[in-house]
mmCIF file of C-alpha atoms in Angstrom:
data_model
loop_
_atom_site.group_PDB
_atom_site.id
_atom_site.type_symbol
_atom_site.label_atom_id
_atom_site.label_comp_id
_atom_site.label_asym_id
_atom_site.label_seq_id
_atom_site.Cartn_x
_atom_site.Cartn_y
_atom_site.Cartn_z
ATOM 1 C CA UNK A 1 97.438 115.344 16.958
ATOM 2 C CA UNK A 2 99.714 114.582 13.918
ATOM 3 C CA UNK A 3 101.717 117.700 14.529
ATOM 4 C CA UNK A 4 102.691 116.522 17.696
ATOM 5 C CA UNK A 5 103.558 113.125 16.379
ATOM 6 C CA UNK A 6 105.480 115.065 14.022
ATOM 7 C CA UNK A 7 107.247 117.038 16.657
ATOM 8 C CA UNK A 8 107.989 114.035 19.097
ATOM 9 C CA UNK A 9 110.418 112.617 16.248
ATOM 10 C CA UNK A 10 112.633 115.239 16.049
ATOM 11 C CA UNK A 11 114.183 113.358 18.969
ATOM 12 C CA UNK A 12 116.605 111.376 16.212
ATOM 13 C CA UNK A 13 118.354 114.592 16.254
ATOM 14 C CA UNK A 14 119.064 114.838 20.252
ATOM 15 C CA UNK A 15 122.522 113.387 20.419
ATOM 16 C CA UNK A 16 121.453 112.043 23.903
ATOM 17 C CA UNK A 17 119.543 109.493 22.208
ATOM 18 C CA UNK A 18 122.135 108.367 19.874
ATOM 19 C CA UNK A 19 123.480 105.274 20.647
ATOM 20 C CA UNK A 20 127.506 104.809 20.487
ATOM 21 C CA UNK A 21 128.393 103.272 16.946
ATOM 22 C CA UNK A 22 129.793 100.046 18.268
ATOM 23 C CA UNK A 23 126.307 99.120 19.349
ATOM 24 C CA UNK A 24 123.870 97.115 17.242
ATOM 25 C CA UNK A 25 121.200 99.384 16.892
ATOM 26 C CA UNK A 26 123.423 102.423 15.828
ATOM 27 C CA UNK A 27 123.523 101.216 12.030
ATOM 28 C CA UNK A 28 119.253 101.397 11.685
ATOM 29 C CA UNK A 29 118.893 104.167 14.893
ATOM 30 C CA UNK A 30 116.159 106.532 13.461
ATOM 31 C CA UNK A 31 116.069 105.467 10.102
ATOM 32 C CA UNK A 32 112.043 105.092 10.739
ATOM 33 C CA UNK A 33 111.482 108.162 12.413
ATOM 34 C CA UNK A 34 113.631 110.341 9.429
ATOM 35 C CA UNK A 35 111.085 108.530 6.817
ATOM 36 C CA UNK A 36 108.352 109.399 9.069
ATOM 37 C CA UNK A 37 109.666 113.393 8.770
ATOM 38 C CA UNK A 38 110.630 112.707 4.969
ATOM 39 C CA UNK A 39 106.666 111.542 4.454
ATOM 40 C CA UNK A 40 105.399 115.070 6.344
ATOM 41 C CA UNK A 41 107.787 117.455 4.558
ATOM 42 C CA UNK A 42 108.882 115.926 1.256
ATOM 43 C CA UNK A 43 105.441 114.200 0.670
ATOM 44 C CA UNK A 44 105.283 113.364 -2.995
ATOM 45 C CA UNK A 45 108.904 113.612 -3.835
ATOM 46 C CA UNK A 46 109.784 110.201 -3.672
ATOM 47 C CA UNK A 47 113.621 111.228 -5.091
ATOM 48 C CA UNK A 48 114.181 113.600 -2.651
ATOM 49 C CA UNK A 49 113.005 111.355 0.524
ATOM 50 C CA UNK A 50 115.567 108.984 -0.703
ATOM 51 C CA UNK A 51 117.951 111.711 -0.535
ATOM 52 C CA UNK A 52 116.879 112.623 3.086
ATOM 53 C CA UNK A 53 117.448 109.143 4.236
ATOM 54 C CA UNK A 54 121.152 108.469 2.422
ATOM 55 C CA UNK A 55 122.078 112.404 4.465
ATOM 56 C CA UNK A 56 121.074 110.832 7.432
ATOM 57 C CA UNK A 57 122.987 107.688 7.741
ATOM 58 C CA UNK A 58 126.042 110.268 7.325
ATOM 59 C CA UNK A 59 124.493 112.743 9.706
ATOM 60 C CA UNK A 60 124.706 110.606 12.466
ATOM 61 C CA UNK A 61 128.210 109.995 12.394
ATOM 62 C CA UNK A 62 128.631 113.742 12.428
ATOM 63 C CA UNK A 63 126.514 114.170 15.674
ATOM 64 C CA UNK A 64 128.627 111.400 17.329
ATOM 65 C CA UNK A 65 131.869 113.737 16.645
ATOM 66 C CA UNK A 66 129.536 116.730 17.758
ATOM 67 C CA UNK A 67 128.179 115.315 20.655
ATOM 68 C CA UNK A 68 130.991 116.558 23.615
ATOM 69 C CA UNK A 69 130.620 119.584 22.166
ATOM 70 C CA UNK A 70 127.267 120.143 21.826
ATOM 71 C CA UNK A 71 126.399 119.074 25.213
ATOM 72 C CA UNK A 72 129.157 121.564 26.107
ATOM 73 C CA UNK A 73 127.310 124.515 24.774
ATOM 74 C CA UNK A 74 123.589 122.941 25.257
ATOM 75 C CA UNK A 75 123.921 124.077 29.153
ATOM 76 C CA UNK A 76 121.031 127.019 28.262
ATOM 77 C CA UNK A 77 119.501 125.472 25.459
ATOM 78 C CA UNK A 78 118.027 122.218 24.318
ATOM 79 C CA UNK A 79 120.571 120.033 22.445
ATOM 80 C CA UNK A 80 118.119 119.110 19.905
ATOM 81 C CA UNK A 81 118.162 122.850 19.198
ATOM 82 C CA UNK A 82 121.743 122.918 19.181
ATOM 83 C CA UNK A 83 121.986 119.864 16.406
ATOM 84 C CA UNK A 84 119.670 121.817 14.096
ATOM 85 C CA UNK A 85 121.502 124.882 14.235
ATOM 86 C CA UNK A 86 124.969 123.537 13.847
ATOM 87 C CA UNK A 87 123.316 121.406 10.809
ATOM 88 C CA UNK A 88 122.348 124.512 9.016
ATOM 89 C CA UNK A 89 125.742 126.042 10.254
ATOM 90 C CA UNK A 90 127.257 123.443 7.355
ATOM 91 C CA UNK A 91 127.863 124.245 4.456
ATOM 92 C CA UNK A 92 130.478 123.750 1.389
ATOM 93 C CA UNK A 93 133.688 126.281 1.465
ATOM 94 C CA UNK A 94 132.996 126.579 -2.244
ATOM 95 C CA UNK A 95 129.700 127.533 -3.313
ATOM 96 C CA UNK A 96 128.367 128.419 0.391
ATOM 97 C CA UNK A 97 125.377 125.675 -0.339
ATOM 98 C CA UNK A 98 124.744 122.864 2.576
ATOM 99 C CA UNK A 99 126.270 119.879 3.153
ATOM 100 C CA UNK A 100 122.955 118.047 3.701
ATOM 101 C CA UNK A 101 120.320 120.362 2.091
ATOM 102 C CA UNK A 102 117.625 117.663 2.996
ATOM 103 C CA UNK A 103 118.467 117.505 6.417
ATOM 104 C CA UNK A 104 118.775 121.194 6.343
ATOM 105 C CA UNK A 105 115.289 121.975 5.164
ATOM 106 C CA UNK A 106 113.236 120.293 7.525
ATOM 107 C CA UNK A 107 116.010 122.045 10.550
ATOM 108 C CA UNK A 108 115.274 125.280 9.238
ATOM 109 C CA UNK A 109 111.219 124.203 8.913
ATOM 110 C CA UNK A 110 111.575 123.037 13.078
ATOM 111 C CA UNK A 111 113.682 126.006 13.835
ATOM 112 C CA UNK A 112 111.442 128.773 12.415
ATOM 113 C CA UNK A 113 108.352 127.466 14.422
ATOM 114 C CA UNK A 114 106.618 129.675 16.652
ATOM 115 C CA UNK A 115 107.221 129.861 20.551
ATOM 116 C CA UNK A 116 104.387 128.185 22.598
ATOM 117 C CA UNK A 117 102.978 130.392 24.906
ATOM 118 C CA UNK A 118 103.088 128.283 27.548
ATOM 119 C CA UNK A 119 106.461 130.182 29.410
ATOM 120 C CA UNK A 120 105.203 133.834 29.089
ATOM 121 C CA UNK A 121 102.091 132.890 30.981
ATOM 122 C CA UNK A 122 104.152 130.898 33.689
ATOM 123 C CA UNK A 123 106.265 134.023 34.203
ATOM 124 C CA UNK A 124 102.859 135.948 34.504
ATOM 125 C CA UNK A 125 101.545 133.863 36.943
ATOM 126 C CA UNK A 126 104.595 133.536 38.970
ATOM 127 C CA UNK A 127 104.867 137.459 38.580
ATOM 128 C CA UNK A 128 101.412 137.770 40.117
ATOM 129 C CA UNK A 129 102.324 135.395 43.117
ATOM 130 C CA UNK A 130 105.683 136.829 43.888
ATOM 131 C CA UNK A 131 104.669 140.551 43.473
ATOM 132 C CA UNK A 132 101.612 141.261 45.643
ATOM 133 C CA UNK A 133 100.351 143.774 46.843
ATOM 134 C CA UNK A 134 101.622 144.430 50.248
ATOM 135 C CA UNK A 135 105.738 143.555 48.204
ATOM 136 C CA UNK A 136 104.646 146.273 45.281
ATOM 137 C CA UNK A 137 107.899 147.738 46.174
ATOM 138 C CA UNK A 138 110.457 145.190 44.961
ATOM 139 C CA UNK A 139 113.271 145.968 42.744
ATOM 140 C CA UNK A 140 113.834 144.765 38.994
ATOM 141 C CA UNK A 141 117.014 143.079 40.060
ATOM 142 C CA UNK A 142 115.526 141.489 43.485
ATOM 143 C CA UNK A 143 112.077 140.858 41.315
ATOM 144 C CA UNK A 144 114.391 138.974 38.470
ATOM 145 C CA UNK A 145 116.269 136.649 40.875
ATOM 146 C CA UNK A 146 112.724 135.774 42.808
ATOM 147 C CA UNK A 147 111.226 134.723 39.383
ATOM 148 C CA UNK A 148 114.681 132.424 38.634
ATOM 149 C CA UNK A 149 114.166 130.415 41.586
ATOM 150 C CA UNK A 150 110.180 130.010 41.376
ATOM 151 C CA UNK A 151 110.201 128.849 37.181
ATOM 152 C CA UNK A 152 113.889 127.344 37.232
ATOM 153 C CA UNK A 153 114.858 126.807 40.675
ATOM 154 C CA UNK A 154 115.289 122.985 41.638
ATOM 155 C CA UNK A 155 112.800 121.384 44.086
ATOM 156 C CA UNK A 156 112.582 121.838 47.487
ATOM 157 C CA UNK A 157 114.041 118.749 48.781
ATOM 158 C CA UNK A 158 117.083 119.417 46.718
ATOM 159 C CA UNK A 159 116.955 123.372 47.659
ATOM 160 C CA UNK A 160 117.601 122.524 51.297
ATOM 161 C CA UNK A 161 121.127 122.360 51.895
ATOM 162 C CA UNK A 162 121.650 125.802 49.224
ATOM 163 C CA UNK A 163 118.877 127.638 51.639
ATOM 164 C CA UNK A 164 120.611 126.658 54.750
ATOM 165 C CA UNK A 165 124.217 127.818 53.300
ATOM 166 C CA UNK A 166 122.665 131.217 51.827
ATOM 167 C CA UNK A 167 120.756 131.832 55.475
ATOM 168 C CA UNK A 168 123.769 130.929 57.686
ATOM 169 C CA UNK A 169 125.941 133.324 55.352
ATOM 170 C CA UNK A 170 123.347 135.971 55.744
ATOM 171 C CA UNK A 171 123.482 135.240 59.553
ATOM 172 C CA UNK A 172 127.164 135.545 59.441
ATOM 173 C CA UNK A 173 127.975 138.624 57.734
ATOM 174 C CA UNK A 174 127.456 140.693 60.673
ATOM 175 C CA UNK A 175 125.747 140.801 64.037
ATOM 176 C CA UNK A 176 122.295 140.320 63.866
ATOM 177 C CA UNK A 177 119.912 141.542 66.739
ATOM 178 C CA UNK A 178 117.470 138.489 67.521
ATOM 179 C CA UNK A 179 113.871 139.764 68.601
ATOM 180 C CA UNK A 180 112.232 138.526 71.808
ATOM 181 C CA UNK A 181 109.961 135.903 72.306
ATOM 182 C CA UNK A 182 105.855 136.885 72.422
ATOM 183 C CA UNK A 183 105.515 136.729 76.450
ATOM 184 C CA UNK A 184 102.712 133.862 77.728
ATOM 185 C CA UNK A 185 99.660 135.454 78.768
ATOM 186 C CA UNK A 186 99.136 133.812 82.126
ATOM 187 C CA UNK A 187 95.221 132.433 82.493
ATOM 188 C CA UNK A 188 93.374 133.907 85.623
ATOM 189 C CA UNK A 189 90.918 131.845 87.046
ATOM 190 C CA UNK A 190 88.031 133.833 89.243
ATOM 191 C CA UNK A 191 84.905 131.809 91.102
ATOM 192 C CA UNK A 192 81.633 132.742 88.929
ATOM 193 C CA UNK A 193 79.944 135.578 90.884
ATOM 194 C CA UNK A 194 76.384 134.814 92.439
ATOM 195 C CA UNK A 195 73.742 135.755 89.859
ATOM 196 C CA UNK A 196 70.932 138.109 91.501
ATOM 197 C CA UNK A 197 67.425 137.003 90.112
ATOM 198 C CA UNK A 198 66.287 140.891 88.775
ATOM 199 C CA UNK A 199 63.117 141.354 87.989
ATOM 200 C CA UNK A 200 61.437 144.433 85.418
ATOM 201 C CA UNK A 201 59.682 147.346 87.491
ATOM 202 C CA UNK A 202 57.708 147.539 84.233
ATOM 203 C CA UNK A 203 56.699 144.153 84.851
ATOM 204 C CA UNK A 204 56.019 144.237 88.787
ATOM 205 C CA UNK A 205 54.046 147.474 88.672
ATOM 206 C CA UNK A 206 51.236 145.452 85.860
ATOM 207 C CA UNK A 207 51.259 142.554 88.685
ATOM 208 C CA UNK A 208 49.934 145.370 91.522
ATOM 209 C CA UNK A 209 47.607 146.802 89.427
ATOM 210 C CA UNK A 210 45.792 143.371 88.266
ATOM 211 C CA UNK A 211 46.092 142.490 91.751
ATOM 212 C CA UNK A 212 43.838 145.402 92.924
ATOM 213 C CA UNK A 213 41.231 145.025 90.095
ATOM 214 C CA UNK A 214 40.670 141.751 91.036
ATOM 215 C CA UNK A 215 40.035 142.579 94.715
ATOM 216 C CA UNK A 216 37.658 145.186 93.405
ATOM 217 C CA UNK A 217 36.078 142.788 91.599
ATOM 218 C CA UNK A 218 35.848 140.502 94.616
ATOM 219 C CA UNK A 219 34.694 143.321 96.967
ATOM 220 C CA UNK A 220 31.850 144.370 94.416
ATOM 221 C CA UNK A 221 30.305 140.413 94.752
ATOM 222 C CA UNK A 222 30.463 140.240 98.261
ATOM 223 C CA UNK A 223 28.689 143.726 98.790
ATOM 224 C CA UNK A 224 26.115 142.633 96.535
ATOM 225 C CA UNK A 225 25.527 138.692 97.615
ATOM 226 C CA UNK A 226 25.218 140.318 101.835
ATOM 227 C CA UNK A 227 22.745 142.817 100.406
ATOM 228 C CA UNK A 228 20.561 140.311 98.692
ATOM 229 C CA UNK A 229 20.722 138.108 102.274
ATOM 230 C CA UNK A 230 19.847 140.941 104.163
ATOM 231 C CA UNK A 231 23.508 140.632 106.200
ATOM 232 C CA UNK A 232 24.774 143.937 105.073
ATOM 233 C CA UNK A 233 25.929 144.487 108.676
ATOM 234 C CA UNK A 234 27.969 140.833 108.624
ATOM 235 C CA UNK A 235 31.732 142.312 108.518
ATOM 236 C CA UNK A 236 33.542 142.665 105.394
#
Protein backbone atom coordinates (compact mmCIF):
# COMPACT_ATOMS: atom_id res chain seq x y z
CA UNK A 1 0.00 0.00 0.00
CA UNK A 2 2.82 2.60 0.54
CA UNK A 3 4.22 1.92 -2.87
CA UNK A 4 1.22 2.98 -4.38
CA UNK A 5 1.01 6.05 -2.25
CA UNK A 6 4.39 6.51 -3.43
CA UNK A 7 3.48 6.14 -7.03
CA UNK A 8 0.21 8.33 -6.94
CA UNK A 9 2.60 11.46 -6.20
CA UNK A 10 4.52 11.37 -9.05
CA UNK A 11 1.56 13.35 -10.37
CA UNK A 12 3.61 16.83 -9.34
CA UNK A 13 5.48 15.98 -12.37
CA UNK A 14 2.36 15.78 -14.97
CA UNK A 15 2.41 19.27 -16.37
CA UNK A 16 -1.44 18.88 -16.65
CA UNK A 17 -1.64 19.41 -13.08
CA UNK A 18 0.49 22.39 -12.88
CA UNK A 19 -1.25 25.32 -12.28
CA UNK A 20 -0.32 28.61 -14.45
CA UNK A 21 2.22 30.78 -12.32
CA UNK A 22 -0.03 33.76 -11.96
CA UNK A 23 -2.25 31.66 -9.75
CA UNK A 24 -1.97 31.49 -5.97
CA UNK A 25 -1.30 28.07 -5.46
CA UNK A 26 1.55 27.84 -8.13
CA UNK A 27 4.26 29.24 -5.57
CA UNK A 28 3.57 26.03 -2.82
CA UNK A 29 2.01 23.48 -5.84
CA UNK A 30 3.63 20.10 -4.81
CA UNK A 31 5.99 21.21 -2.43
CA UNK A 32 4.27 18.41 0.00
CA UNK A 33 4.10 15.73 -2.30
CA UNK A 34 8.18 16.28 -3.45
CA UNK A 35 8.95 15.97 0.54
CA UNK A 36 6.74 13.07 0.61
CA UNK A 37 9.15 11.43 -2.43
CA UNK A 38 12.32 13.13 -0.73
CA UNK A 39 11.24 11.05 2.72
CA UNK A 40 10.92 7.52 0.47
CA UNK A 41 14.14 7.95 -1.55
CA UNK A 42 16.53 10.23 0.33
CA UNK A 43 15.38 8.92 3.81
CA UNK A 44 18.09 9.87 6.25
CA UNK A 45 19.82 12.49 4.24
CA UNK A 46 18.34 15.37 5.63
CA UNK A 47 20.98 17.71 3.31
CA UNK A 48 20.12 16.21 0.33
CA UNK A 49 16.09 16.39 0.81
CA UNK A 50 16.70 20.02 1.22
CA UNK A 51 18.40 19.94 -1.99
CA UNK A 52 15.45 18.04 -3.67
CA UNK A 53 13.02 20.61 -2.54
CA UNK A 54 15.19 24.03 -3.56
CA UNK A 55 15.47 21.82 -7.50
CA UNK A 56 11.97 21.71 -7.43
CA UNK A 57 10.75 25.16 -6.92
CA UNK A 58 13.05 25.75 -10.17
CA UNK A 59 11.76 22.64 -11.85
CA UNK A 60 8.48 23.83 -12.11
CA UNK A 61 9.14 26.82 -13.91
CA UNK A 62 10.92 24.64 -16.42
CA UNK A 63 7.82 22.35 -16.97
CA UNK A 64 5.67 25.51 -17.49
CA UNK A 65 8.13 26.44 -20.57
CA UNK A 66 7.96 22.58 -21.43
CA UNK A 67 4.51 22.12 -21.19
CA UNK A 68 3.25 22.95 -25.19
CA UNK A 69 5.78 20.87 -26.02
CA UNK A 70 5.49 18.08 -24.07
CA UNK A 71 1.89 17.68 -24.59
CA UNK A 72 2.95 17.93 -28.25
CA UNK A 73 4.98 14.81 -28.17
CA UNK A 74 2.92 13.04 -25.14
CA UNK A 75 0.19 11.99 -27.97
CA UNK A 76 1.58 8.04 -27.45
CA UNK A 77 2.88 8.33 -24.16
CA UNK A 78 2.00 9.56 -20.73
CA UNK A 79 3.24 13.14 -20.10
CA UNK A 80 4.37 12.31 -16.73
CA UNK A 81 6.69 9.96 -18.63
CA UNK A 82 7.63 12.55 -20.91
CA UNK A 83 8.67 15.14 -17.86
CA UNK A 84 10.95 12.46 -16.40
CA UNK A 85 12.69 11.76 -19.44
CA UNK A 86 13.27 15.26 -20.63
CA UNK A 87 14.48 15.88 -16.81
CA UNK A 88 17.19 13.36 -17.14
CA UNK A 89 17.68 14.67 -20.80
CA UNK A 90 19.34 17.91 -18.76
CA UNK A 91 22.34 18.23 -18.17
CA UNK A 92 25.38 20.91 -17.98
CA UNK A 93 27.28 21.58 -21.54
CA UNK A 94 30.41 21.39 -19.42
CA UNK A 95 30.93 18.49 -17.37
CA UNK A 96 27.84 16.40 -18.92
CA UNK A 97 26.46 16.12 -15.04
CA UNK A 98 22.53 17.11 -14.44
CA UNK A 99 21.06 20.13 -13.92
CA UNK A 100 18.92 18.83 -11.02
CA UNK A 101 20.70 15.58 -9.93
CA UNK A 102 18.02 15.26 -7.08
CA UNK A 103 15.24 15.51 -9.23
CA UNK A 104 17.06 13.30 -11.58
CA UNK A 105 17.56 10.38 -9.26
CA UNK A 106 14.26 9.66 -8.15
CA UNK A 107 13.17 10.12 -12.45
CA UNK A 108 15.59 7.61 -13.25
CA UNK A 109 14.36 5.39 -9.90
CA UNK A 110 10.36 5.84 -11.52
CA UNK A 111 11.59 5.32 -14.99
CA UNK A 112 13.51 2.04 -14.50
CA UNK A 113 10.43 0.35 -12.79
CA UNK A 114 9.10 -2.70 -14.13
CA UNK A 115 6.01 -2.93 -16.57
CA UNK A 116 2.79 -4.19 -14.82
CA UNK A 117 1.48 -7.01 -16.40
CA UNK A 118 -1.72 -5.90 -16.55
CA UNK A 119 -1.60 -4.94 -20.73
CA UNK A 120 0.03 -8.24 -21.94
CA UNK A 121 -2.79 -10.16 -20.37
CA UNK A 122 -5.50 -7.71 -21.85
CA UNK A 123 -3.98 -8.30 -25.29
CA UNK A 124 -4.21 -12.12 -24.44
CA UNK A 125 -7.57 -12.04 -23.60
CA UNK A 126 -8.69 -9.87 -26.34
CA UNK A 127 -6.50 -12.21 -28.64
CA UNK A 128 -8.53 -15.18 -27.42
CA UNK A 129 -11.95 -13.35 -28.09
CA UNK A 130 -11.11 -11.94 -31.45
CA UNK A 131 -9.31 -15.09 -32.81
CA UNK A 132 -11.60 -18.11 -32.39
CA UNK A 133 -11.79 -20.87 -33.69
CA UNK A 134 -14.08 -20.85 -36.59
CA UNK A 135 -11.71 -16.96 -37.64
CA UNK A 136 -8.24 -19.15 -37.09
CA UNK A 137 -7.52 -17.86 -40.46
CA UNK A 138 -7.02 -14.12 -39.95
CA UNK A 139 -4.06 -12.25 -41.07
CA UNK A 140 -1.27 -10.52 -38.83
CA UNK A 141 -2.16 -7.21 -40.37
CA UNK A 142 -6.18 -7.73 -40.21
CA UNK A 143 -5.48 -9.54 -36.57
CA UNK A 144 -3.33 -6.20 -35.48
CA UNK A 145 -5.98 -3.61 -36.49
CA UNK A 146 -8.91 -5.91 -34.71
CA UNK A 147 -6.84 -5.83 -31.43
CA UNK A 148 -6.39 -1.66 -31.86
CA UNK A 149 -9.96 -1.12 -31.83
CA UNK A 150 -10.96 -3.76 -28.97
CA UNK A 151 -7.91 -2.39 -26.19
CA UNK A 152 -7.72 1.32 -27.65
CA UNK A 153 -10.66 1.90 -29.67
CA UNK A 154 -13.12 4.62 -28.15
CA UNK A 155 -16.56 3.51 -26.87
CA UNK A 156 -19.31 2.57 -28.70
CA UNK A 157 -21.47 5.51 -28.44
CA UNK A 158 -18.64 7.60 -29.72
CA UNK A 159 -17.67 4.75 -32.45
CA UNK A 160 -21.00 5.28 -34.18
CA UNK A 161 -20.70 7.90 -36.61
CA UNK A 162 -16.72 6.37 -37.64
CA UNK A 163 -18.64 2.78 -38.19
CA UNK A 164 -21.31 4.27 -40.26
CA UNK A 165 -18.64 6.36 -42.49
CA UNK A 166 -16.21 3.17 -42.79
CA UNK A 167 -19.52 0.85 -43.79
CA UNK A 168 -21.07 3.35 -46.26
CA UNK A 169 -17.44 3.69 -47.87
CA UNK A 170 -17.22 -0.03 -48.01
CA UNK A 171 -20.77 0.02 -49.57
CA UNK A 172 -19.61 2.55 -52.01
CA UNK A 173 -16.55 1.34 -53.49
CA UNK A 174 -18.24 -0.82 -55.87
CA UNK A 175 -21.49 -2.62 -56.54
CA UNK A 176 -22.42 -4.82 -54.00
CA UNK A 177 -24.91 -7.78 -54.66
CA UNK A 178 -27.59 -7.67 -51.71
CA UNK A 179 -28.82 -11.31 -50.74
CA UNK A 180 -32.54 -12.14 -50.58
CA UNK A 181 -34.73 -12.14 -47.85
CA UNK A 182 -35.40 -15.83 -45.90
CA UNK A 183 -39.00 -16.54 -47.62
CA UNK A 184 -42.10 -16.88 -44.79
CA UNK A 185 -43.02 -20.33 -44.34
CA UNK A 186 -46.77 -20.09 -44.72
CA UNK A 187 -48.69 -22.11 -41.62
CA UNK A 188 -51.15 -24.88 -42.90
CA UNK A 189 -53.92 -25.52 -40.84
CA UNK A 190 -55.61 -29.27 -41.31
CA UNK A 191 -58.90 -30.49 -39.07
CA UNK A 192 -57.44 -33.21 -36.47
CA UNK A 193 -58.23 -36.61 -38.07
CA UNK A 194 -60.80 -38.94 -36.16
CA UNK A 195 -58.82 -41.14 -33.76
CA UNK A 196 -59.85 -45.00 -34.21
CA UNK A 197 -60.05 -46.65 -30.65
CA UNK A 198 -57.41 -49.88 -31.57
CA UNK A 199 -57.32 -52.41 -29.45
CA UNK A 200 -54.14 -55.33 -28.93
CA UNK A 201 -55.02 -58.84 -30.59
CA UNK A 202 -52.64 -59.96 -27.83
CA UNK A 203 -54.97 -58.55 -25.50
CA UNK A 204 -58.46 -59.65 -27.09
CA UNK A 205 -57.37 -63.23 -27.71
CA UNK A 206 -56.60 -63.57 -23.33
CA UNK A 207 -60.33 -62.02 -23.05
CA UNK A 208 -61.79 -65.26 -25.31
CA UNK A 209 -59.93 -67.63 -23.64
CA UNK A 210 -60.96 -66.53 -19.88
CA UNK A 211 -64.26 -66.21 -21.29
CA UNK A 212 -64.50 -69.96 -22.19
CA UNK A 213 -62.91 -71.24 -18.91
CA UNK A 214 -65.35 -69.61 -17.08
CA UNK A 215 -68.27 -71.14 -19.02
CA UNK A 216 -66.55 -74.43 -18.41
CA UNK A 217 -66.50 -73.75 -15.09
CA UNK A 218 -70.18 -72.83 -15.10
CA UNK A 219 -71.18 -75.88 -17.23
CA UNK A 220 -69.24 -78.31 -14.78
CA UNK A 221 -71.72 -76.87 -11.63
CA UNK A 222 -74.75 -77.13 -13.38
CA UNK A 223 -74.05 -80.82 -14.60
CA UNK A 224 -73.27 -81.67 -11.20
CA UNK A 225 -76.14 -79.64 -9.03
CA UNK A 226 -79.08 -81.54 -11.92
CA UNK A 227 -77.33 -84.81 -11.13
CA UNK A 228 -77.56 -84.52 -7.41
CA UNK A 229 -81.58 -83.44 -8.00
CA UNK A 230 -82.12 -86.23 -10.08
CA UNK A 231 -83.09 -83.61 -13.22
CA UNK A 232 -80.30 -84.71 -15.41
CA UNK A 233 -82.84 -84.73 -18.27
CA UNK A 234 -83.95 -80.80 -17.36
CA UNK A 235 -82.25 -79.00 -20.56
CA UNK A 236 -78.96 -77.47 -20.34
Amino acid sequence: MEHVLVIAKLSVFDPCLLPDKIEPTFKHYGDKKIDDLGSHFLAGDEEAKNELSAEWMSFKYHILRLKKDVLEASQEKKTTDVVLKRLLNLRNPSDKGYIFPRLSHIAAIILSLPVSNAWPERGASAVKRIKTRLRSTLKDNMLSGLLQVSINGPPVKEATELVNNCVDNWYKSKPRRKLKGLAVAKVVTTAPAEVMETADAGVQANLNENDEEEMGRVRSKMSHILKLLNLTGFPR
